[in-house]
Tab-separated table of C-alpha atoms and ligand atoms in Angstrom:
chain	number	residue	atom	x	y	z
A	1	MET	CA	-6.678	13.849	-58.188
A	2	GLU	CA	-8.696	16.845	-56.844
A	3	GLU	CA	-11.884	14.905	-57.560
A	4	LEU	CA	-10.553	11.922	-55.666
A	5	LYS	CA	-9.535	14.086	-52.711
A	6	SER	CA	-12.919	15.803	-52.550
A	7	ALA	CA	-14.364	12.430	-51.565
A	8	MET	CA	-11.893	11.959	-48.694
A	9	HIS	CA	-12.242	13.270	-45.147
A	10	THR	CA	-8.479	12.996	-44.668
A	11	TRP	CA	-5.475	12.140	-46.826
A	12	ILE	CA	-1.684	12.320	-46.993
A	13	GLU	CA	0.047	13.934	-49.961
A	14	ILE	CA	3.435	12.586	-51.019
A	15	ASP	CA	5.380	15.095	-53.085
A	16	ALA	CA	7.428	13.127	-55.614
A	17	GLU	CA	9.499	16.192	-56.526
A	18	SER	CA	10.593	16.741	-52.914
A	19	LEU	CA	11.615	13.108	-52.544
A	20	ARG	CA	13.623	13.375	-55.753
A	21	HIS	CA	15.295	16.583	-54.535
A	22	ASN	CA	16.340	14.978	-51.224
A	23	LEU	CA	17.615	11.798	-52.842
A	24	ALA	CA	19.504	13.801	-55.474
A	25	SER	CA	21.202	15.907	-52.793
A	26	PHE	CA	22.551	12.719	-51.150
A	27	ARG	CA	23.404	11.068	-54.459
A	28	ALA	CA	25.493	14.137	-55.340
A	29	ARG	CA	27.598	13.719	-52.181
A	30	LEU	CA	28.293	10.007	-52.565
A	31	PRO	CA	31.327	8.782	-54.455
A	32	MET	CA	30.146	6.655	-57.371
A	33	PRO	CA	30.353	3.070	-56.063
A	34	THR	CA	28.658	4.006	-52.775
A	35	ARG	CA	25.108	2.705	-52.770
A	36	LEU	CA	22.135	4.761	-51.654
A	37	CYS	CA	19.851	2.505	-49.612
A	38	LEU	CA	16.497	4.083	-48.769
A	39	VAL	CA	15.081	2.876	-45.461
A	40	VAL	CA	11.358	2.225	-45.885
A	41	LYS	CA	10.586	0.549	-42.549
A	42	ALA	CA	7.457	1.521	-40.606
A	43	ASN	CA	5.419	2.046	-43.768
A	44	ALA	CA	8.188	4.249	-45.172
A	45	TYR	CA	8.236	6.396	-42.016
A	46	GLY	CA	4.463	6.704	-42.278
A	47	HIS	CA	4.637	8.027	-45.830
A	48	GLY	CA	3.343	4.786	-47.387
A	49	VAL	CA	5.589	2.048	-48.759
A	50	GLU	CA	3.877	1.821	-52.118
A	51	PRO	CA	4.054	5.519	-53.110
A	52	ILE	CA	7.572	5.971	-51.689
A	53	VAL	CA	9.044	2.912	-53.379
A	54	SER	CA	7.412	3.780	-56.692
A	55	CYS	CA	8.529	7.454	-56.561
A	56	ALA	CA	12.046	6.415	-55.504
A	57	LEU	CA	12.245	3.973	-58.404
A	58	LYS	CA	11.054	6.636	-60.851
A	59	SER	CA	13.782	8.979	-59.612
A	60	GLY	CA	16.397	6.367	-60.515
A	61	LEU	CA	18.455	7.562	-57.521
A	62	VAL	CA	18.092	4.597	-55.168
A	63	ASP	CA	20.188	1.402	-55.311
A	64	TRP	CA	18.802	-0.600	-52.386
A	65	PHE	CA	15.888	-0.521	-49.971
A	66	ALA	CA	16.010	-1.462	-46.272
A	67	VAL	CA	13.174	-2.627	-44.041
A	68	HIS	CA	12.841	-3.781	-40.442
A	69	SER	CA	10.966	-7.053	-40.809
A	70	LEU	CA	10.269	-9.942	-43.120
A	71	PRO	CA	6.613	-8.969	-43.747
A	72	GLU	CA	7.855	-5.494	-44.783
A	73	ALA	CA	10.473	-7.105	-47.008
A	74	ARG	CA	7.853	-9.210	-48.792
A	75	GLN	CA	5.847	-6.049	-49.466
A	76	VAL	CA	8.870	-4.238	-50.934
A	77	VAL	CA	10.145	-7.061	-53.151
A	78	ALA	CA	6.711	-7.131	-54.774
A	79	LEU	CA	7.302	-3.513	-55.887
A	80	THR	CA	10.919	-3.540	-57.072
A	81	GLU	CA	13.718	-5.684	-58.414
A	82	LEU	CA	16.371	-3.884	-56.344
A	83	PRO	CA	18.079	-5.577	-53.376
A	84	VAL	CA	16.189	-5.353	-50.080
A	85	LEU	CA	18.097	-5.492	-46.790
A	86	VAL	CA	16.277	-6.701	-43.667
A	87	LEU	CA	17.639	-4.760	-40.679
A	88	GLY	CA	15.677	-6.462	-37.927
A	89	TYR	CA	15.063	-9.949	-36.573
A	90	VAL	CA	13.636	-12.833	-38.560
A	91	PRO	CA	12.284	-15.608	-36.310
A	92	ILE	CA	13.936	-18.962	-37.001
A	93	ALA	CA	10.557	-20.567	-37.741
A	94	ALA	CA	10.053	-18.014	-40.541
A	95	ILE	CA	13.545	-18.256	-41.980
A	96	ASP	CA	12.442	-20.168	-45.114
A	97	GLN	CA	10.411	-17.089	-46.138
A	98	ALA	CA	13.608	-15.058	-46.163
A	99	ILE	CA	14.899	-17.064	-49.103
A	100	HIS	CA	14.305	-14.807	-52.063
A	101	PRO	CA	16.803	-13.617	-54.708
A	102	GLN	CA	16.534	-9.939	-53.673
A	103	LEU	CA	16.659	-10.371	-49.892
A	104	ARG	CA	19.688	-10.076	-47.681
A	105	LEU	CA	19.532	-10.512	-43.923
A	106	THR	CA	21.307	-8.732	-41.085
A	107	VAL	CA	22.541	-11.399	-38.676
A	108	TRP	CA	24.003	-11.594	-35.196
A	109	ASN	CA	22.976	-15.058	-33.914
A	110	ALA	CA	24.728	-18.337	-34.728
A	111	ALA	CA	21.397	-20.198	-34.462
A	112	THR	CA	19.811	-17.942	-37.102
A	113	VAL	CA	22.779	-18.274	-39.415
A	114	ARG	CA	22.779	-22.091	-39.163
A	115	ALA	CA	19.026	-22.338	-39.764
A	116	LEU	CA	19.233	-19.977	-42.738
A	117	ALA	CA	22.185	-21.819	-44.250
A	118	ALA	CA	20.423	-25.196	-43.943
A	119	LYS	CA	17.212	-23.926	-45.567
A	120	ALA	CA	19.039	-22.108	-48.339
A	121	GLU	CA	21.191	-25.130	-49.114
A	122	ALA	CA	18.076	-27.311	-49.279
A	123	CYS	CA	16.625	-24.822	-51.796
A	124	GLY	CA	19.842	-24.897	-53.790
A	125	THR	CA	20.442	-21.181	-53.307
A	126	VAL	CA	22.846	-18.845	-51.513
A	127	VAL	CA	21.550	-16.034	-49.281
A	128	PRO	CA	23.766	-12.967	-48.691
A	129	VAL	CA	24.045	-11.874	-45.066
A	130	HIS	CA	25.398	-8.807	-43.295
A	131	ILE	CA	26.912	-9.030	-39.822
A	132	LYS	CA	25.674	-6.415	-37.378
A	133	VAL	CA	28.699	-5.278	-35.398
A	134	GLU	CA	28.237	-4.106	-31.811
A	135	THR	CA	30.238	-0.880	-31.586
A	136	GLY	CA	28.529	0.784	-28.636
A	137	THR	CA	24.781	1.036	-29.228
A	138	ASN	CA	24.131	-2.234	-27.383
A	139	ARG	CA	21.078	-3.391	-29.206
A	140	HIS	CA	21.463	-6.171	-31.866
A	141	GLY	CA	25.045	-7.030	-32.726
A	142	VAL	CA	28.157	-9.146	-32.402
A	143	LEU	CA	30.947	-7.865	-30.153
A	144	PRO	CA	33.999	-6.688	-32.129
A	145	GLY	CA	36.144	-9.436	-30.590
A	146	ASP	CA	33.681	-12.116	-31.771
A	147	VAL	CA	33.152	-10.905	-35.339
A	148	VAL	CA	36.010	-12.844	-36.929
A	149	ASP	CA	34.762	-16.159	-35.491
A	150	PHE	CA	31.204	-15.346	-36.534
A	151	ALA	CA	32.405	-14.450	-40.030
A	152	ARG	CA	34.305	-17.768	-40.174
A	153	LEU	CA	31.141	-19.633	-39.221
A	154	ILE	CA	29.266	-17.871	-42.043
A	155	THR	CA	31.935	-18.510	-44.659
A	156	SER	CA	32.175	-22.169	-43.590
A	157	LEU	CA	28.474	-22.801	-44.245
A	158	PRO	CA	27.060	-23.537	-47.678
A	159	GLY	CA	23.779	-21.715	-48.424
A	160	ILE	CA	24.915	-18.309	-47.134
A	161	THR	CA	27.567	-15.815	-48.111
A	162	LEU	CA	29.054	-12.921	-46.161
A	163	GLU	CA	28.109	-9.800	-48.134
A	164	GLY	CA	28.415	-7.000	-45.609
A	165	LEU	CA	29.256	-5.575	-42.205
A	166	SER	CA	27.128	-2.926	-40.553
A	167	THR	CA	26.820	-0.942	-37.370
A	168	HIS	CA	24.537	1.800	-36.078
A	169	TYR	CA	25.423	5.003	-34.206
A	170	ALA	CA	24.212	5.513	-30.647
A	171	ASN	CA	24.826	9.219	-30.258
A	172	ILE	CA	24.777	11.128	-33.503
A	173	GLU	CA	21.350	12.825	-33.529
A	174	ASP	CA	21.156	13.885	-29.897
A	175	THR	CA	24.317	15.928	-29.615
A	176	THR	CA	26.803	18.157	-31.382
A	177	ASP	CA	29.646	16.231	-29.704
A	178	TYR	CA	30.497	13.554	-32.219
A	179	SER	CA	33.277	11.819	-30.285
A	180	PHE	CA	31.225	8.704	-29.434
A	181	ALA	CA	30.241	8.273	-33.082
A	182	ALA	CA	33.858	8.753	-34.144
A	183	ARG	CA	34.925	5.954	-31.770
A	184	GLN	CA	32.230	3.665	-33.200
A	185	THR	CA	33.563	4.378	-36.706
A	186	GLU	CA	37.103	3.506	-35.566
A	187	VAL	CA	35.940	0.205	-34.069
A	188	MET	CA	34.185	-0.574	-37.347
A	189	GLU	CA	37.328	0.191	-39.376
A	190	GLU	CA	39.306	-2.179	-37.161
A	191	VAL	CA	36.677	-4.933	-37.565
A	192	ARG	CA	36.739	-4.431	-41.335
A	193	ARG	CA	40.538	-4.899	-41.349
A	194	GLN	CA	40.174	-8.143	-39.393
A	195	VAL	CA	37.338	-9.596	-41.475
A	196	SER	CA	38.448	-8.473	-44.962
A	197	PRO	CA	40.790	-11.423	-45.548
A	198	LEU	CA	37.780	-13.755	-45.129
A	199	GLY	CA	35.213	-12.001	-47.223
A	200	GLY	CA	36.557	-10.447	-50.400
A	201	ASP	CA	34.554	-7.363	-51.384
A	202	LEU	CA	32.536	-6.644	-48.268
A	203	ILE	CA	29.858	-3.947	-48.261
A	204	VAL	CA	30.554	-1.946	-45.111
A	205	HIS	CA	27.813	0.423	-43.949
A	206	THR	CA	27.357	2.569	-40.872
A	207	ALA	CA	25.617	5.774	-41.911
A	208	CYS	CA	22.052	6.775	-41.009
A	209	SER	CA	20.822	10.233	-42.125
A	210	ALA	CA	22.724	12.281	-39.543
A	211	ALA	CA	26.005	10.478	-40.269
A	212	ALA	CA	25.477	10.738	-44.022
A	213	LEU	CA	24.741	14.469	-43.718
A	214	LEU	CA	27.644	15.350	-41.444
A	215	PHE	CA	30.483	12.883	-42.035
A	216	PRO	CA	31.531	11.737	-45.513
A	217	ALA	CA	33.953	9.325	-43.778
A	218	THR	CA	30.915	7.289	-42.654
A	219	HIS	CA	29.604	6.746	-46.197
A	220	HIS	CA	31.746	3.609	-46.759
A	221	ASP	CA	30.071	1.382	-49.375
A	222	LEU	CA	26.414	2.181	-48.682
A	223	ILE	CA	24.359	4.688	-46.713
A	224	ARG	CA	21.114	3.735	-44.988
A	225	LEU	CA	19.092	6.860	-45.590
A	226	GLY	CA	15.901	7.220	-43.569
A	227	ILE	CA	14.412	10.427	-42.175
A	228	ALA	CA	16.388	12.897	-44.315
A	229	GLY	CA	15.245	11.177	-47.500
A	230	TYR	CA	11.740	12.149	-46.399
A	231	GLY	CA	12.905	15.749	-46.025
A	232	LEU	CA	13.002	15.853	-42.228
A	233	TRP	CA	16.036	16.698	-40.087
A	234	PRO	CA	16.953	13.962	-37.622
A	235	SER	CA	17.168	16.635	-34.903
A	236	ARG	CA	17.828	20.342	-34.260
A	237	GLU	CA	21.421	19.428	-33.444
A	238	THR	CA	21.913	17.790	-36.851
A	239	LEU	CA	20.425	20.826	-38.592
A	240	VAL	CA	22.683	23.186	-36.640
A	241	SER	CA	25.789	21.107	-37.404
A	242	ALA	CA	24.858	20.694	-41.081
A	243	SER	CA	24.095	24.374	-41.673
A	244	SER	CA	27.746	25.327	-41.178
A	245	LEU	CA	28.954	22.884	-43.860
A	246	PRO	CA	29.792	24.184	-47.345
A	247	GLU	CA	27.679	21.416	-48.937
A	248	PHE	CA	24.600	22.347	-46.888
A	249	THR	CA	21.411	21.734	-48.865
A	250	PRO	CA	17.936	22.343	-47.480
A	251	LEU	CA	15.723	19.268	-47.263
A	252	TRP	CA	12.234	19.379	-48.718
A	253	PRO	CA	9.505	17.737	-46.622
A	254	VAL	CA	7.818	15.034	-48.677
A	255	LEU	CA	4.640	14.577	-46.659
A	256	SER	CA	1.609	16.774	-46.044
A	257	TRP	CA	-1.350	15.624	-43.984
A	258	ARG	CA	-4.714	17.199	-44.660
A	259	ALA	CA	-8.353	16.790	-43.700
A	260	ARG	CA	-11.626	18.494	-44.439
A	261	LEU	CA	-13.707	20.530	-41.976
A	262	SER	CA	-16.662	18.302	-41.135
A	263	GLN	CA	-18.654	20.986	-39.322
A	264	VAL	CA	-18.374	24.739	-38.789
A	265	LYS	CA	-20.587	26.251	-36.109
A	266	ILE	CA	-21.040	29.095	-33.650
A	267	VAL	CA	-20.428	28.331	-29.993
A	268	ALA	CA	-21.502	30.898	-27.404
A	269	ALA	CA	-19.060	32.433	-24.906
A	270	GLY	CA	-18.673	30.387	-21.712
A	271	GLN	CA	-19.256	26.972	-23.339
A	272	PHE	CA	-16.985	24.006	-22.701
A	273	ILE	CA	-15.396	22.156	-25.582
A	274	GLY	CA	-14.705	18.428	-25.695
A	275	TYR	CA	-14.013	15.642	-23.195
A	276	GLY	CA	-13.103	16.642	-19.683
A	277	LEU	CA	-14.351	20.234	-20.213
A	278	THR	CA	-10.724	21.358	-20.526
A	279	TYR	CA	-11.456	24.406	-22.669
A	280	ARG	CA	-14.047	27.121	-22.099
A	281	THR	CA	-14.789	29.736	-24.719
A	282	THR	CA	-14.156	33.340	-23.721
A	283	ARG	CA	-15.987	34.817	-26.680
A	284	THR	CA	-18.541	33.834	-29.285
A	285	THR	CA	-16.482	31.284	-31.173
A	286	VAL	CA	-16.539	29.918	-34.690
A	287	LEU	CA	-15.619	26.302	-34.056
A	288	GLY	CA	-14.414	23.892	-36.709
A	289	VAL	CA	-14.561	20.137	-36.343
A	290	VAL	CA	-11.731	18.165	-37.998
A	291	PRO	CA	-12.366	14.445	-38.560
A	292	VAL	CA	-8.959	13.112	-37.426
A	293	GLY	CA	-7.558	12.394	-33.983
A	294	TYR	CA	-5.039	10.303	-32.097
A	295	ALA	CA	-6.145	7.096	-33.857
A	296	GLU	CA	-4.942	8.647	-37.112
A	297	GLY	CA	-1.683	9.654	-35.422
A	298	TYR	CA	-2.321	13.185	-34.155
A	299	PRO	CA	-0.592	13.472	-30.748
A	300	ARG	CA	-3.190	13.582	-27.985
A	301	ASN	CA	-0.920	15.698	-25.824
A	302	LEU	CA	-1.442	18.576	-28.277
A	303	SER	CA	-4.910	18.974	-26.742
A	304	ASN	CA	-5.447	22.725	-26.242
A	305	THR	CA	-1.914	23.503	-27.490
A	306	GLY	CA	-1.522	22.422	-31.133
A	307	HIS	CA	-2.544	24.252	-34.274
A	308	ALA	CA	-3.893	23.306	-37.675
A	309	VAL	CA	-3.836	25.553	-40.740
A	310	VAL	CA	-7.037	26.671	-42.473
A	311	ARG	CA	-6.989	29.155	-45.364
A	312	GLY	CA	-3.311	29.864	-44.721
A	313	THR	CA	-3.921	30.833	-41.082
A	314	ARG	CA	-3.219	28.961	-37.858
A	315	ALA	CA	-6.290	27.677	-36.060
A	316	PRO	CA	-5.668	26.735	-32.393
A	317	ILE	CA	-6.869	23.361	-31.164
A	318	ARG	CA	-9.607	23.727	-28.533
A	319	GLY	CA	-10.254	21.007	-25.999
A	320	ARG	CA	-8.930	17.473	-26.023
A	321	VAL	CA	-7.797	15.615	-29.100
A	322	CYS	CA	-10.328	12.752	-29.445
A	323	MET	CA	-9.825	9.361	-31.075
A	324	ASN	CA	-10.963	10.524	-34.527
A	325	ILE	CA	-11.888	14.184	-33.979
A	326	ILE	CA	-10.236	17.519	-33.172
A	327	MET	CA	-11.916	20.900	-32.655
A	328	VAL	CA	-10.227	24.105	-33.851
A	329	ASP	CA	-10.958	27.784	-33.346
A	330	LEU	CA	-11.834	29.481	-36.646
A	331	THR	CA	-13.052	32.772	-35.177
A	332	ASP	CA	-10.133	34.699	-36.690
A	333	ILE	CA	-10.331	32.984	-40.064
A	334	PRO	CA	-13.068	34.769	-42.004
A	335	GLY	CA	-14.937	32.665	-44.513
A	336	ALA	CA	-13.864	29.276	-43.128
A	337	THR	CA	-16.566	26.868	-44.133
A	338	LEU	CA	-17.653	23.226	-44.338
A	339	GLU	CA	-15.208	20.993	-46.245
A	340	ASP	CA	-12.412	23.584	-46.249
A	341	VAL	CA	-9.022	21.885	-46.310
A	342	VAL	CA	-7.299	21.662	-42.918
A	343	THR	CA	-3.527	21.134	-42.917
A	344	LEU	CA	-2.233	19.173	-39.926
A	345	ILE	CA	1.303	18.725	-41.270
A	346	GLY	CA	2.633	20.743	-44.186
A	347	ARG	CA	2.253	24.083	-45.894
A	348	ASP	CA	-0.871	26.065	-46.750
A	349	GLY	CA	-0.152	29.493	-48.232
A	350	ASP	CA	2.445	31.263	-46.080
A	351	GLU	CA	1.809	29.097	-43.043
A	352	GLU	CA	3.603	25.833	-42.407
A	353	ILE	CA	3.490	23.287	-39.601
A	354	GLY	CA	6.309	20.786	-39.923
A	355	ALA	CA	6.531	17.347	-38.359
A	356	ALA	CA	9.433	18.825	-36.342
A	357	THR	CA	7.103	21.480	-34.867
A	358	LEU	CA	4.519	18.875	-33.873
A	359	ALA	CA	7.331	16.777	-32.409
A	360	ALA	CA	8.802	19.629	-30.375
A	361	GLN	CA	5.368	20.692	-29.095
A	362	SER	CA	4.351	17.175	-28.145
A	363	GLY	CA	7.651	16.170	-26.552
A	364	THR	CA	8.834	13.662	-29.116
A	365	ILE	CA	10.929	13.407	-32.287
A	366	PRO	CA	9.818	13.882	-35.910
A	367	TYR	CA	10.411	10.156	-36.518
A	368	GLU	CA	7.628	9.245	-34.089
A	369	ILE	CA	5.207	11.813	-35.512
A	370	VAL	CA	5.392	10.463	-39.066
A	371	ALA	CA	5.874	6.780	-38.184
A	372	ARG	CA	2.625	6.799	-36.232
A	373	LEU	CA	0.466	8.224	-39.000
A	374	SER	CA	-2.165	5.564	-39.486
A	375	SER	CA	-1.796	3.356	-42.545
A	376	SER	CA	-5.585	3.753	-42.944
A	377	ILE	CA	-5.120	7.336	-44.225
A	378	PRO	CA	-5.081	7.298	-48.052
A	379	ARG	CA	-1.775	8.411	-49.600
A	380	CYS	CA	-1.840	10.449	-52.843
A	381	VAL	CA	1.245	11.268	-54.918
A	382	THR	CA	1.572	14.896	-56.090
A	383	GLY	CA	4.265	16.674	-58.116
A	384	ALA	CA	4.981	13.543	-60.173
B	1	PLP	C1	16.073	3.290	-39.098
B	1	PLP	C2	17.475	2.955	-39.346
B	1	PLP	C3	18.258	3.758	-40.184
B	1	PLP	C4	17.803	5.080	-40.745
B	1	PLP	O1	17.972	6.086	-39.783
B	1	PLP	P1	17.629	7.623	-40.113
B	1	PLP	O2	18.104	8.356	-38.930
B	1	PLP	O3	16.138	7.671	-40.282
B	1	PLP	O4	18.324	7.956	-41.379
B	1	PLP	C5	19.547	3.317	-40.473
B	1	PLP	N1	20.019	2.176	-39.954
B	1	PLP	C6	19.295	1.389	-39.127
B	1	PLP	C7	19.890	0.146	-38.598
B	1	PLP	C8	18.008	1.756	-38.788
B	1	PLP	O5	17.291	0.992	-37.961
């Protein structure tokens, strides 16, 4: 592993033990029949689908996987025999590719349901579908008053079967006032009561990470665990609310992003650094060049404000973040030298820069920081 890494200018480490810890902490809270569905959309939140699915399978703690799209679903079914739920839209022209024994689709359009049923029937198979219920988020979904009719349409068609009902919370990460989420849960309960007579044993699911962490009543029959599985808090608000609960368990970040110093040099006082001459040295400076930039997913708006960690010490970013290059100030880090490891996200010695820190500093959320890490960065599993 070390030998492999020495030949890389940048890489992402996936800590299998941290993933296992996070999954185990959720598993421990779920009543037995409740399924743990790990959401691996967006290249497993930037962590890499292949390493995350294989580590999750090794842990034995995951029952289902969820993805956004059909291409993602095809990638995941090649790695596991577990059920894979597609959360997002499948174009009608591609619907035949959704016919696979492990796949189940989330549906909200009659046209999609009819096309799927016809294809599945022609293939002599039955595809399970989940209705997305519109409870207040107003993105995909069927209005509560229309769900029974939609469910009847599904149960009337050969080729498909109604397996589940789902909804998604609009206001559970951004607040400590959970009244809107509570109303969405009530609407969902009412829809379940109306649809149950049609569908036998329906799998009802509403919980994302924040809901799963804070409200056992949202666990229903399955939780769709995303960000917290990767060891990141959905928001400060969720962390604050969760820390007062008796079952509070710290999450362990799964991902570290590292690179290697590609040049270390002395720059005289009064020199400009980088595009736009936005930084000027005030002293003789030891400058390090780091071969990653915004194309790899480092936020460009951390120009002159972010930090990386070298030899366990924070090194401030000097000048603009370039497409594939960042410059850092190593003047206060004695001994820093060519090919030293630079940590962009993660821990090095006593110093740690979390995805949440990068998010807060760059005006976004941890989800965006990790989801935008380029798939071109090699992923290595550690702690396995
Ligand atoms: C992404 C997503 C999730 C996971 O959300 P987290 O906050 O990352 O846990 C759950 N459900 C749906 C529908 C999603 O799109």
